[in-house]
Short mmCIF file of C-alpha atoms in Angstrom, two decimals:
data_model
loop_
_atom_site.label_atom_id
_atom_site.label_comp_id
_atom_site.label_asym_id
_atom_site.label_seq_id
_atom_site.Cartn_x
_atom_site.Cartn_y
_atom_site.Cartn_z
CA UNK A 2 -12.46 -4.74 17.57
CA UNK A 3 -13.88 -8.15 17.85
CA UNK A 4 -13.37 -9.96 15.56
CA UNK A 5 -9.98 -8.38 14.56
CA UNK A 6 -10.21 -7.15 10.97
CA UNK A 7 -8.28 -8.42 8.01
CA UNK A 8 -6.21 -5.61 6.43
CA UNK A 9 -3.65 -4.85 3.80
CA UNK A 10 -0.18 -3.79 4.77
CA UNK A 11 1.27 -1.06 2.63
CA UNK A 12 4.77 0.26 2.36
CA UNK A 13 4.02 3.94 3.34
CA UNK A 14 7.68 4.89 3.42
CA UNK A 15 8.11 3.78 -0.15
CA UNK A 16 4.83 5.48 -1.20
CA UNK A 17 5.97 8.72 0.42
CA UNK A 18 9.37 8.69 -1.20
CA UNK A 19 7.85 8.10 -4.60
CA UNK A 20 5.31 10.88 -4.15
CA UNK A 21 8.16 13.28 -3.29
CA UNK A 22 10.07 12.26 -6.37
CA UNK A 23 6.93 12.69 -8.49
CA UNK A 24 6.37 16.21 -7.19
CA UNK A 25 10.03 17.13 -7.78
CA UNK A 26 9.91 15.78 -11.34
CA UNK A 27 6.64 17.59 -12.05
CA UNK A 28 8.16 20.90 -10.92
CA UNK A 29 11.05 20.33 -13.38
CA UNK A 30 8.59 19.32 -16.16
CA UNK A 31 9.81 15.82 -16.60
CA UNK A 32 7.19 13.39 -15.28
CA UNK A 33 7.81 10.05 -16.92
CA UNK A 34 5.36 7.95 -15.14
CA UNK A 35 2.04 8.89 -13.54
CA UNK A 36 1.10 5.64 -11.78
CA UNK A 37 2.89 3.11 -9.60
CA UNK A 38 2.26 -0.40 -8.36
CA UNK A 39 3.59 -1.04 -4.82
CA UNK A 40 3.99 -4.34 -3.02
CA UNK A 41 1.30 -5.12 -0.45
CA UNK A 42 0.80 -7.87 2.06
CA UNK A 43 -2.51 -9.37 3.14
CA UNK A 44 -2.77 -9.58 6.97
CA UNK A 45 -5.41 -12.25 7.67
CA UNK A 46 -7.12 -11.89 11.06
CA UNK A 47 -10.26 -13.25 12.62
CA UNK A 48 -12.66 -11.51 10.23
CA UNK A 49 -11.54 -13.99 7.43
CA UNK A 50 -11.39 -17.22 9.45
CA UNK A 51 -14.05 -19.92 8.90
CA UNK A 52 -16.44 -20.38 11.81
CA UNK A 53 -15.57 -23.24 14.07
CA UNK A 54 -17.84 -26.26 13.70
CA UNK A 55 -19.30 -28.04 16.70
#
């Protein structure tokens, strides 16, 4: 795409592992936590850059 879009990088491997653990805990009836905060990283690209001035 032009301009390239700014995005958020997410740790999908960490999210997947935590989901599996949550499913296994739920099957055993011992869910302790039902929400999680994962680290993210802003990937700035051209869509967030100030326009060039003449």
